[in-house]
Amino acid sequence: MPEPQVTLTPRGARRLLLGHHWVYRSDIQATDNLEPGDTVRLRDPGGRFLGKAWFSSRSQIAVRLIVRDDVPIDDDYLRRALQAAARFRQRVVENATAYRLVYGESDGLPTLIVDRYADTLVLQTLSQATERRQETFVRLLEELFHPTAILERNDPKVRLLEGLEQRVGVLAGSYDGEIEACENGRRFGYDLLHGQKTGAFLDQRENRGAAAGYIRGELLDCFCYTGGFALTAAAQASSVEGIDLSPAAVAAAQRNAERNQITNATFREANAFDVLKQYDEAGRRFDAVVLDPPAFAKNRASLPAARRGYKEINLRALKILRPGGLLVTCSCSHHVPESLLLEIVAEAAVDARRQLVVLERRTQARDHPILLTMPETHYLKALFLGVLS
Ligand code: SAH
């Protein structure tokens, strides 16, 4: 049976032709009868075929492009897309057994996320279309990768916009509560059912490795989660201190230090805003500070408050850094582009009377590939700044 058709407005068609992968509901001119999650044929107002897409009956993003060619979206297509995603990771993932295997749109599988933690896979199906095909994805992942277990972390809020419930659990195989995997030559434990995101912030892996190359002396790792930046740098540093608001994260960081026989690391549960202020006022100084906060700007409306938050932590961090020190400052808010983060840190540097040089302007690890024509796939910014004086 031929797939149902969706006709775009001229504006919707233009957007797609300019390289974007999403079409908003307001850019749809007409549709056949559609079910949630249907695969549809996209056409311009003149009837010209534009590609195959997945339809959502609820999200403002009404269709998400799968492919621009007129090919069937069947098991064979999905299998080939998963294989291509895996081949790409073989090229770009170095020295790690935990990484993102599938990153949605960037892998031609919109809203499908698959993270690999050693032999266990964690799945997110974030739209009606991938939800509807979840059993197929589980079957194909088993066939291609023979994982010990497949879990689902379908608890991100975006699922609510699709009218989908929040769900976490084991979909296949057996999982006993913790996985050990490695990155940058260190071993880490991962709690895949209860940890943040799918268990870890895999997107910072390359930045953790690169930062370690610069870090010497005393490091303060604010928003440390399970200790990634601190423990990766611990061998080069004289001491590392990690701060996180989450007791579970701090306990995991301590276990990760033991796992790697690291003895110069301390982790504690505290609010990074308070700690930075206390250290500043007490005259405590560090040679390196890492700021990797959660997204302060979840939407445009929260941008002014987010700006103040980023300014505050960057200002404090600069005040407690010794000359010759390193600031690693990050933002994972899509609404804070790199130019804005640079502007905020520049303001903080002027206020703190510090002279900085930009050593590196980095982004998410390459297993979270950024689509050139789709800015939404780029969300992580990580600036490495040297303190001259
Ligand atoms: N750097 C980490 C990831 C950090 S994610 C890594 O490489 O793995 C952001 C972390 O900030 C989360 O662990 C969250 O628990 C923590 N957090 C959120 N608000 C905080 C606050 N005010 N003070 C300290 N930690 C906070």
Tab-separated table of C-alpha atoms and ligand atoms in Angstrom:
chain	number	residue	atom	x	y	z
A	1	MET	CA	0.000	0.000	0.000
A	2	PRO	CA	1.419	3.404	-0.932
A	3	GLU	CA	2.379	5.621	1.979
A	4	PRO	CA	0.117	8.572	2.833
A	5	GLN	CA	1.153	11.968	1.516
A	6	VAL	CA	1.851	15.242	3.270
A	7	THR	CA	1.896	18.427	1.178
A	8	LEU	CA	4.006	21.251	2.557
A	9	THR	CA	3.426	24.974	2.181
A	10	PRO	CA	5.957	26.810	-0.016
A	11	ARG	CA	7.744	27.909	3.173
A	12	GLY	CA	7.868	24.340	4.552
A	13	ALA	CA	9.175	23.012	1.230
A	14	ARG	CA	11.840	25.728	1.067
A	15	ARG	CA	13.009	24.938	4.565
A	16	LEU	CA	13.457	21.296	3.643
A	17	LEU	CA	15.236	22.180	0.397
A	18	LEU	CA	17.614	24.421	2.344
A	19	GLY	CA	18.721	21.348	4.251
A	20	HIS	CA	16.591	21.283	7.365
A	21	HIS	CA	15.018	18.055	8.594
A	22	TRP	CA	11.962	19.309	10.505
A	23	VAL	CA	8.692	20.773	9.306
A	24	TYR	CA	6.395	22.532	11.756
A	25	ARG	CA	2.648	21.997	11.806
A	26	SER	CA	2.062	25.535	10.492
A	27	ASP	CA	4.062	24.647	7.359
A	28	ILE	CA	1.768	21.796	6.355
A	29	GLN	CA	-0.759	22.523	3.642
A	30	ALA	CA	-2.662	19.249	3.360
A	31	THR	CA	-2.433	15.636	4.455
A	32	ASP	CA	-4.053	12.305	3.696
A	33	ASN	CA	-5.586	10.468	6.637
A	34	LEU	CA	-2.714	9.903	9.017
A	35	GLU	CA	-2.067	7.778	12.074
A	36	PRO	CA	0.443	8.829	14.768
A	37	GLY	CA	3.950	7.780	13.750
A	38	ASP	CA	3.120	7.025	10.106
A	39	THR	CA	5.840	7.057	7.482
A	40	VAL	CA	4.739	9.665	4.938
A	41	ARG	CA	5.735	10.967	1.508
A	42	LEU	CA	6.527	14.672	1.557
A	43	ARG	CA	5.654	16.819	-1.474
A	44	ASP	CA	5.879	20.478	-2.357
A	45	PRO	CA	2.701	22.379	-3.365
A	46	GLY	CA	3.394	21.421	-7.001
A	47	GLY	CA	3.418	17.712	-6.125
A	48	ARG	CA	7.191	17.208	-6.361
A	49	PHE	CA	8.537	14.460	-4.061
A	50	LEU	CA	10.793	15.855	-1.298
A	51	GLY	CA	11.509	12.840	0.866
A	52	LYS	CA	10.219	10.301	3.348
A	53	ALA	CA	9.411	11.397	6.868
A	54	TRP	CA	7.835	10.338	10.140
A	55	PHE	CA	4.624	12.046	11.210
A	56	SER	CA	3.610	13.121	14.698
A	57	SER	CA	-0.009	13.949	15.514
A	58	ARG	CA	0.952	15.881	18.661
A	59	SER	CA	4.324	17.615	18.423
A	60	GLN	CA	4.711	21.057	16.847
A	61	ILE	CA	7.352	19.302	14.743
A	62	ALA	CA	4.752	17.595	12.583
A	63	VAL	CA	7.140	15.712	10.309
A	64	ARG	CA	10.770	14.699	10.620
A	65	LEU	CA	12.687	13.853	7.469
A	66	ILE	CA	14.184	10.365	7.311
A	67	VAL	CA	15.669	10.389	3.817
A	68	ARG	CA	15.453	12.502	0.661
A	69	ASP	CA	15.468	9.476	-1.687
A	70	ASP	CA	12.355	7.581	-2.670
A	71	VAL	CA	13.274	4.345	-0.880
A	72	PRO	CA	11.078	2.072	1.235
A	73	ILE	CA	11.366	2.679	4.984
A	74	ASP	CA	11.295	-0.989	5.936
A	75	ASP	CA	13.371	-3.260	8.180
A	76	ASP	CA	16.070	-3.317	5.573
A	77	TYR	CA	16.360	0.496	5.566
A	78	LEU	CA	16.433	0.608	9.366
A	79	ARG	CA	19.034	-2.166	9.510
A	80	ARG	CA	21.277	-0.361	7.045
A	81	ALA	CA	20.927	2.915	8.934
A	82	LEU	CA	21.940	1.206	12.187
A	83	GLN	CA	24.910	-0.444	10.468
A	84	ALA	CA	26.048	2.862	8.986
A	85	ALA	CA	25.779	4.511	12.411
A	86	ALA	CA	27.930	1.755	13.927
A	87	ARG	CA	30.542	2.036	11.154
A	88	PHE	CA	30.770	5.788	11.723
A	89	ARG	CA	31.415	5.213	15.457
A	90	GLN	CA	34.205	2.766	14.609
A	91	ARG	CA	35.931	5.634	12.824
A	92	VAL	CA	35.443	8.380	15.405
A	93	VAL	CA	35.317	6.714	18.824
A	94	GLU	CA	38.740	6.240	20.330
A	95	ASN	CA	39.674	4.610	23.571
A	96	ALA	CA	36.116	4.153	24.864
A	97	THR	CA	33.581	1.376	25.357
A	98	ALA	CA	30.787	3.789	26.313
A	99	TYR	CA	29.560	6.020	23.507
A	100	ARG	CA	26.517	7.099	21.503
A	101	LEU	CA	25.784	4.572	18.782
A	102	VAL	CA	22.790	6.376	17.239
A	103	TYR	CA	22.076	10.113	17.433
A	104	GLY	CA	18.645	10.607	15.852
A	105	GLU	CA	18.465	12.887	12.825
A	106	SER	CA	22.251	12.838	12.375
A	107	ASP	CA	22.036	9.103	11.661
A	108	GLY	CA	18.912	9.208	9.484
A	109	LEU	CA	16.845	7.809	12.357
A	110	PRO	CA	15.025	10.848	13.757
A	111	THR	CA	14.312	10.701	17.521
A	112	LEU	CA	16.054	7.366	18.009
A	113	ILE	CA	18.908	7.432	20.532
A	114	VAL	CA	21.030	4.380	21.263
A	115	ASP	CA	23.878	4.584	23.760
A	116	ARG	CA	26.308	1.746	24.190
A	117	TYR	CA	27.813	0.930	27.593
A	118	ALA	CA	30.168	-2.003	27.020
A	119	ASP	CA	27.799	-4.821	25.937
A	120	THR	CA	24.596	-3.142	27.098
A	121	LEU	CA	22.527	-0.800	24.950
A	122	VAL	CA	20.219	1.947	26.182
A	123	LEU	CA	17.430	3.041	23.894
A	124	GLN	CA	15.338	6.202	23.734
A	125	THR	CA	12.380	6.418	21.365
A	126	LEU	CA	11.437	10.066	21.578
A	127	SER	CA	8.559	10.377	19.103
A	128	GLN	CA	5.406	8.528	18.116
A	129	ALA	CA	7.209	7.017	15.122
A	130	THR	CA	10.165	5.488	16.942
A	131	GLU	CA	7.886	4.475	19.829
A	132	ARG	CA	5.652	2.598	17.391
A	133	ARG	CA	8.696	0.787	15.974
A	134	GLN	CA	10.402	0.089	19.284
A	135	GLU	CA	10.063	-3.708	19.014
A	136	THR	CA	11.592	-3.586	15.543
A	137	PHE	CA	14.561	-1.573	16.814
A	138	VAL	CA	15.076	-4.004	19.696
A	139	ARG	CA	15.010	-6.950	17.296
A	140	LEU	CA	17.424	-5.285	14.835
A	141	LEU	CA	19.818	-4.191	17.593
A	142	GLU	CA	19.891	-7.756	18.939
A	143	GLU	CA	20.489	-9.155	15.466
A	144	LEU	CA	23.295	-6.681	14.640
A	145	PHE	CA	25.099	-6.152	17.950
A	146	HIS	CA	24.214	-9.143	20.204
A	147	PRO	CA	24.012	-7.010	23.364
A	148	THR	CA	23.802	-8.557	26.836
A	149	ALA	CA	20.801	-6.347	27.526
A	150	ILE	CA	18.737	-3.563	25.977
A	151	LEU	CA	17.256	-0.988	28.354
A	152	GLU	CA	14.902	1.878	27.688
A	153	ARG	CA	15.342	5.312	29.232
A	154	ASN	CA	12.157	6.798	27.953
A	155	ASP	CA	11.921	9.373	30.730
A	156	PRO	CA	12.913	12.595	28.894
A	157	LYS	CA	10.245	15.297	29.039
A	158	VAL	CA	10.151	15.661	25.238
A	159	ARG	CA	8.117	12.466	25.114
A	160	LEU	CA	5.244	14.331	26.770
A	161	LEU	CA	5.070	16.633	23.734
A	162	GLU	CA	4.414	13.513	21.668
A	163	GLY	CA	1.685	12.303	24.030
A	164	LEU	CA	3.937	9.437	25.167
A	165	GLU	CA	4.315	8.158	28.727
A	166	GLN	CA	7.540	8.159	30.765
A	167	ARG	CA	9.025	4.659	30.961
A	168	VAL	CA	12.258	3.112	32.202
A	169	GLY	CA	13.046	-0.597	32.153
A	170	VAL	CA	14.766	-3.629	30.691
A	171	LEU	CA	13.470	-4.514	27.206
A	172	ALA	CA	15.663	-7.548	26.498
A	173	GLY	CA	18.372	-9.643	28.132
A	174	SER	CA	19.498	-9.260	31.717
A	175	TYR	CA	20.881	-6.272	33.567
A	176	ASP	CA	22.055	-6.479	37.157
A	177	GLY	CA	22.186	-2.824	38.195
A	178	GLU	CA	25.588	-1.511	37.197
A	179	ILE	CA	27.792	-1.598	34.125
A	180	GLU	CA	31.485	-0.898	33.969
A	181	ALA	CA	32.940	0.627	30.829
A	182	CYS	CA	35.932	2.779	30.012
A	183	GLU	CA	36.872	6.038	28.371
A	184	ASN	CA	40.196	7.854	28.038
A	185	GLY	CA	41.934	4.987	29.799
A	186	ARG	CA	39.785	5.207	32.966
A	187	ARG	CA	37.089	2.840	34.163
A	188	PHE	CA	33.688	4.156	35.211
A	189	GLY	CA	30.576	2.570	36.693
A	190	TYR	CA	27.219	3.420	35.156
A	191	ASP	CA	23.767	3.188	36.697
A	192	LEU	CA	21.753	2.894	33.507
A	193	LEU	CA	18.278	2.839	35.056
A	194	HIS	CA	18.666	5.704	37.546
A	195	GLY	CA	21.646	7.773	36.371
A	196	GLN	CA	21.160	11.074	34.571
A	197	LYS	CA	20.412	10.991	30.817
A	198	THR	CA	21.033	7.360	29.797
A	199	GLY	CA	23.504	6.955	32.662
A	200	ALA	CA	26.257	9.361	31.669
A	201	PHE	CA	27.171	12.533	29.806
A	202	LEU	CA	28.843	10.734	26.928
A	203	ASP	CA	28.890	13.959	24.912
A	204	GLN	CA	31.737	15.322	27.092
A	205	ARG	CA	34.042	12.325	26.608
A	206	GLU	CA	36.446	13.974	24.160
A	207	ASN	CA	36.456	17.191	26.204
A	208	ARG	CA	37.328	15.272	29.381
A	209	GLY	CA	40.278	13.701	27.568
A	210	ALA	CA	41.416	16.978	26.018
A	211	ALA	CA	41.084	18.970	29.267
A	212	ALA	CA	43.301	16.475	31.088
A	213	GLY	CA	46.102	17.403	28.702
A	214	TYR	CA	46.124	20.970	30.061
A	215	ILE	CA	45.377	20.411	33.732
A	216	ARG	CA	48.164	20.691	36.299
A	217	GLY	CA	48.126	21.567	39.997
A	218	GLU	CA	44.850	21.866	41.861
A	219	LEU	CA	41.574	21.304	40.002
A	220	LEU	CA	38.066	22.263	41.071
A	221	ASP	CA	35.453	20.321	39.063
A	222	CYS	CA	32.086	22.006	39.617
A	223	PHE	CA	28.972	20.074	38.535
A	224	CYS	CA	31.170	16.967	38.496
A	225	TYR	CA	28.433	14.266	38.259
A	226	THR	CA	30.309	10.928	38.564
A	227	GLY	CA	33.727	12.608	38.452
A	228	GLY	CA	34.505	12.437	34.732
A	229	PHE	CA	36.613	15.581	34.305
A	230	ALA	CA	38.279	15.291	37.727
A	231	LEU	CA	39.242	11.625	37.466
A	232	THR	CA	40.449	11.887	33.874
A	233	ALA	CA	42.801	14.706	34.942
A	234	ALA	CA	43.794	13.281	38.342
A	235	ALA	CA	47.068	11.707	37.208
A	236	GLN	CA	48.354	15.071	35.908
A	237	ALA	CA	46.940	17.150	38.763
A	238	SER	CA	48.264	17.436	42.295
A	239	SER	CA	44.713	17.206	43.649
A	240	VAL	CA	41.186	17.242	42.265
A	241	GLU	CA	38.004	18.256	44.036
A	242	GLY	CA	34.531	17.542	42.651
A	243	ILE	CA	31.285	19.239	43.659
A	244	ASP	CA	27.801	18.042	42.778
A	245	LEU	CA	24.327	18.610	44.175
A	246	SER	CA	23.340	14.971	43.716
A	247	PRO	CA	24.315	12.549	46.524
A	248	ALA	CA	24.068	9.591	44.139
A	249	ALA	CA	26.490	11.289	41.735
A	250	VAL	CA	28.980	12.051	44.529
A	251	ALA	CA	28.850	8.443	45.786
A	252	ALA	CA	29.409	7.174	42.235
A	253	ALA	CA	32.345	9.574	41.784
A	254	GLN	CA	33.948	8.240	44.961
A	255	ARG	CA	33.507	4.654	43.753
A	256	ASN	CA	35.011	5.645	40.387
A	257	ALA	CA	38.067	7.071	42.156
A	258	GLU	CA	38.532	3.757	43.989
A	259	ARG	CA	37.941	1.793	40.806
A	260	ASN	CA	40.934	3.601	39.252
A	261	GLN	CA	43.069	3.657	42.420
A	262	ILE	CA	43.029	7.433	42.420
A	263	THR	CA	43.964	8.801	45.842
A	264	ASN	CA	44.229	12.569	45.212
A	265	ALA	CA	40.501	13.102	44.558
A	266	THR	CA	37.767	14.288	46.917
A	267	PHE	CA	34.105	14.610	46.069
A	268	ARG	CA	31.367	16.273	48.047
A	269	GLU	CA	27.703	17.103	47.868
A	270	ALA	CA	27.239	20.869	47.646
A	271	ASN	CA	25.792	23.662	45.546
A	272	ALA	CA	28.489	24.825	43.135
A	273	PHE	CA	27.219	28.417	43.335
A	274	ASP	CA	27.794	28.415	47.127
A	275	VAL	CA	31.173	26.693	46.941
A	276	LEU	CA	32.510	29.098	44.303
A	277	LYS	CA	31.356	32.058	46.391
A	278	GLN	CA	32.872	30.651	49.599
A	279	TYR	CA	36.209	29.872	47.941
A	280	ASP	CA	36.309	33.318	46.356
A	281	GLU	CA	35.609	35.052	49.662
A	282	ALA	CA	38.039	32.837	51.564
A	283	GLY	CA	40.855	33.477	49.063
A	284	ARG	CA	41.188	29.784	48.146
A	285	ARG	CA	42.900	29.473	44.745
A	286	PHE	CA	43.057	26.770	42.051
A	287	ASP	CA	45.068	26.068	38.902
A	288	ALA	CA	42.096	24.759	36.939
A	289	VAL	CA	38.323	25.050	37.200
A	290	VAL	CA	35.770	23.069	35.206
A	291	LEU	CA	32.237	24.452	34.910
A	292	ASP	CA	29.861	21.960	33.328
A	293	PRO	CA	26.431	23.001	34.622
A	294	PRO	CA	23.070	21.575	33.579
A	295	ALA	CA	21.231	23.555	30.874
A	296	PHE	CA	20.287	26.815	32.598
A	297	ALA	CA	18.266	27.955	29.560
A	298	LYS	CA	15.665	25.298	28.833
A	299	ASN	CA	13.773	27.749	26.601
A	300	ARG	CA	13.960	31.302	25.338
A	301	ALA	CA	11.963	32.712	28.257
A	302	SER	CA	14.567	31.534	30.752
A	303	LEU	CA	17.469	33.086	28.832
A	304	PRO	CA	17.920	36.242	30.976
A	305	ALA	CA	18.052	34.199	34.201
A	306	ALA	CA	20.351	31.678	32.509
A	307	ARG	CA	22.674	34.467	31.404
A	308	ARG	CA	22.957	35.672	35.009
A	309	GLY	CA	23.694	32.111	36.165
A	310	TYR	CA	26.467	31.581	33.603
A	311	LYS	CA	27.919	35.005	34.388
A	312	GLU	CA	27.958	34.318	38.121
A	313	ILE	CA	29.786	30.984	37.976
A	314	ASN	CA	32.275	32.174	35.356
A	315	LEU	CA	33.045	35.330	37.313
A	316	ARG	CA	33.650	33.390	40.513
A	317	ALA	CA	35.731	30.769	38.727
A	318	LEU	CA	37.957	33.446	37.179
A	319	LYS	CA	38.451	35.068	40.559
A	320	ILE	CA	39.733	31.861	42.149
A	321	LEU	CA	42.062	30.897	39.285
A	322	ARG	CA	45.793	31.478	39.617
A	323	PRO	CA	47.668	33.167	36.741
A	324	GLY	CA	48.655	30.476	34.255
A	325	GLY	CA	45.508	28.560	35.154
A	326	LEU	CA	42.839	26.964	32.985
A	327	LEU	CA	39.096	27.550	32.827
A	328	VAL	CA	36.972	24.927	31.101
A	329	THR	CA	33.499	26.418	30.747
A	330	CYS	CA	30.581	24.653	29.117
A	331	SER	CA	26.967	25.161	28.165
A	332	CYS	CA	24.641	22.442	26.922
A	333	SER	CA	21.724	24.853	26.366
A	334	HIS	CA	20.723	24.936	22.744
A	335	HIS	CA	19.489	28.493	23.366
A	336	VAL	CA	22.971	29.676	24.341
A	337	PRO	CA	25.050	29.746	21.147
A	338	GLU	CA	28.828	29.734	21.385
A	339	SER	CA	28.932	33.463	20.575
A	340	LEU	CA	26.768	34.225	23.622
A	341	LEU	CA	28.852	32.024	25.919
A	342	LEU	CA	32.006	33.797	24.698
A	343	GLU	CA	30.331	37.145	25.337
A	344	ILE	CA	29.311	36.174	28.885
A	345	VAL	CA	32.781	34.887	29.753
A	346	ALA	CA	34.369	38.006	28.251
A	347	GLU	CA	32.181	40.163	30.500
A	348	ALA	CA	33.160	38.047	33.486
A	349	ALA	CA	36.857	38.392	32.575
A	350	VAL	CA	36.566	42.184	32.396
A	351	ASP	CA	34.756	42.295	35.742
A	352	ALA	CA	37.315	39.958	37.338
A	353	ARG	CA	40.197	41.926	35.733
A	354	ARG	CA	41.652	38.768	34.233
A	355	GLN	CA	43.305	38.446	30.833
A	356	LEU	CA	42.238	35.288	29.016
A	357	VAL	CA	43.224	33.530	25.836
A	358	VAL	CA	41.023	31.098	23.979
A	359	LEU	CA	42.905	27.813	23.785
A	360	GLU	CA	40.150	25.698	22.260
A	361	ARG	CA	36.519	26.107	21.244
A	362	ARG	CA	35.092	22.642	21.433
A	363	THR	CA	31.753	20.916	21.129
A	364	GLN	CA	30.059	17.549	21.721
A	365	ALA	CA	32.037	14.378	21.006
A	366	ARG	CA	31.977	13.175	17.407
A	367	ASP	CA	29.706	10.235	18.229
A	368	HIS	CA	27.019	12.961	18.589
A	369	PRO	CA	27.550	14.266	15.039
A	370	ILE	CA	26.331	17.756	14.185
A	371	LEU	CA	24.345	18.007	10.967
A	372	LEU	CA	25.707	20.968	9.055
A	373	THR	CA	22.258	22.054	7.894
A	374	MET	CA	20.470	21.455	11.192
A	375	PRO	CA	21.671	23.719	14.019
A	376	GLU	CA	19.438	21.914	16.532
A	377	THR	CA	21.818	18.948	16.446
A	378	HIS	CA	24.562	21.181	17.908
A	379	TYR	CA	23.999	21.873	21.574
A	380	LEU	CA	27.220	21.489	23.563
A	381	LYS	CA	29.814	24.241	23.811
A	382	ALA	CA	33.054	23.798	25.754
A	383	LEU	CA	35.584	26.639	25.875
A	384	PHE	CA	39.130	26.056	27.122
A	385	LEU	CA	40.516	29.377	28.303
A	386	GLY	CA	43.986	30.130	29.576
A	387	VAL	CA	44.403	32.746	32.315
A	388	LEU	CA	47.370	34.938	31.327
A	389	SER	CA	47.230	37.276	34.297
B	1	SAH	N1	30.746	17.142	34.180
B	1	SAH	C1	29.901	15.978	34.267
B	1	SAH	C2	28.486	16.232	33.783
B	1	SAH	C3	27.780	17.352	34.508
B	1	SAH	S1	26.066	17.421	34.258
B	1	SAH	C4	30.535	14.840	33.490
B	1	SAH	O1	31.553	15.052	32.810
B	1	SAH	O2	30.024	13.730	33.562
B	1	SAH	C5	25.557	18.585	35.420
B	1	SAH	C6	25.650	18.138	36.865
B	1	SAH	O3	25.364	19.277	37.682
B	1	SAH	C7	24.667	17.073	37.310
B	1	SAH	O4	25.386	15.997	37.844
B	1	SAH	C8	23.809	17.739	38.404
B	1	SAH	O5	23.538	16.848	39.481
B	1	SAH	C9	24.718	18.837	38.859
B	1	SAH	N2	24.111	20.042	39.434
B	1	SAH	C10	22.990	20.701	39.056
B	1	SAH	N3	22.870	21.864	39.741
B	1	SAH	C11	23.953	21.945	40.569
B	1	SAH	C12	24.413	22.906	41.511
B	1	SAH	N4	23.736	24.033	41.738
B	1	SAH	N5	25.577	22.664	42.152
B	1	SAH	C13	26.281	21.539	41.924
B	1	SAH	N6	25.889	20.596	41.048
B	1	SAH	C14	24.751	20.791	40.374
